[in-house]
Short mmCIF file of C-alpha atoms in Angstrom, two decimals:
data_model
loop_
_atom_site.label_atom_id
_atom_site.label_comp_id
_atom_site.label_asym_id
_atom_site.label_seq_id
_atom_site.Cartn_x
_atom_site.Cartn_y
_atom_site.Cartn_z
CA MET A 176 -45.82 -78.68 -117.30
CA VAL A 177 -46.14 -82.55 -117.02
CA LEU A 178 -43.56 -82.09 -114.37
CA VAL A 179 -45.98 -79.57 -111.96
CA VAL A 180 -48.68 -82.36 -112.71
CA VAL A 181 -46.36 -84.83 -111.46
CA GLY A 182 -45.32 -82.70 -108.83
CA VAL A 183 -48.44 -81.30 -107.55
CA ILE A 184 -50.23 -85.12 -107.66
CA ILE A 185 -47.13 -86.34 -105.58
CA TRP A 186 -47.16 -83.20 -102.67
CA ASN A 187 -51.50 -83.57 -102.34
CA PHE A 188 -50.52 -87.39 -101.85
CA SER A 189 -47.86 -87.55 -99.64
CA THR A 190 -49.94 -84.47 -96.86
CA LYS A 191 -53.01 -86.65 -96.58
CA PHE A 192 -50.77 -89.21 -94.73
CA GLN A 193 -48.88 -85.92 -92.30
CA HIS A 194 -52.43 -84.76 -91.64
CA ALA A 195 -53.75 -88.64 -89.93
CA ASP A 196 -54.99 -89.01 -86.19
CA ARG A 197 -52.96 -91.33 -83.81
CA LEU A 198 -56.00 -93.36 -82.82
CA VAL A 199 -55.47 -94.27 -78.45
CA LYS A 200 -57.06 -94.78 -75.82
CA PHE A 201 -58.85 -93.44 -73.55
CA SER A 202 -56.29 -94.29 -70.70
CA GLU A 203 -53.53 -93.05 -72.93
CA PHE A 204 -54.50 -90.01 -73.16
CA LEU A 205 -55.72 -89.02 -69.12
CA GLN A 206 -51.55 -90.28 -68.89
CA TRP A 207 -50.69 -87.63 -71.37
CA ALA A 208 -52.47 -85.11 -69.83
CA ASP A 209 -50.71 -86.35 -66.21
CA SER A 210 -47.62 -86.03 -67.45
CA GLY A 211 -47.68 -82.49 -69.25
CA SER A 212 -47.41 -83.61 -72.76
CA VAL A 213 -50.35 -82.42 -74.34
CA ALA A 214 -50.50 -79.18 -75.80
CA SER A 215 -53.36 -78.84 -77.40
CA VAL A 216 -57.45 -80.55 -77.17
CA THR A 217 -60.78 -79.60 -78.84
CA VAL A 218 -63.91 -81.58 -77.36
CA THR A 219 -66.59 -82.39 -78.85
CA GLY A 220 -69.15 -84.69 -76.64
CA GLN A 221 -67.28 -87.83 -76.65
CA ASP A 222 -65.24 -86.56 -78.99
CA ILE A 223 -61.36 -85.70 -78.15
CA THR A 224 -58.81 -84.55 -80.89
CA GLY A 225 -55.65 -82.91 -80.28
CA PHE A 226 -51.22 -82.08 -80.21
CA THR A 227 -49.20 -83.32 -77.70
CA LYS A 228 -46.45 -80.90 -77.23
CA VAL A 229 -44.28 -82.80 -79.69
CA GLY A 230 -45.99 -81.75 -82.53
CA GLU A 231 -48.21 -84.75 -83.10
CA ARG A 232 -51.49 -85.46 -83.78
CA PHE A 233 -54.57 -87.60 -81.97
CA HIS A 234 -58.23 -89.23 -81.20
CA THR A 235 -59.80 -91.03 -78.57
CA TYR A 236 -63.15 -90.73 -77.45
CA ALA A 237 -64.27 -90.14 -73.71
CA PRO A 238 -66.52 -92.67 -71.53
CA SER A 239 -70.16 -91.90 -71.68
CA GLN A 240 -69.79 -91.40 -68.33
CA TYR A 241 -66.71 -90.14 -67.93
CA GLU A 242 -67.14 -86.95 -65.10
CA GLY A 243 -63.99 -84.23 -64.90
CA LEU A 244 -61.82 -83.94 -67.94
CA VAL A 245 -62.03 -79.92 -67.90
CA ASN A 246 -60.84 -80.73 -64.52
CA LYS A 247 -57.80 -82.79 -65.36
CA LEU A 248 -57.22 -80.54 -68.41
#
């Protein structure tokens, strides 16, 4: 029983770090988009989250006056 509890605690602790978003500059995100490295994105207001084609999760913020993001993607 103790081993099961310890196993669950270790698993829970390790999965928290696997899902952390990498915070990137908006300009770096645009470079990724231009090069085709972005697999998917979710845009909510100015918040942009997504995955690269190698499975890395990222997060960035669009400038408030930036227009044309949809066209770039």
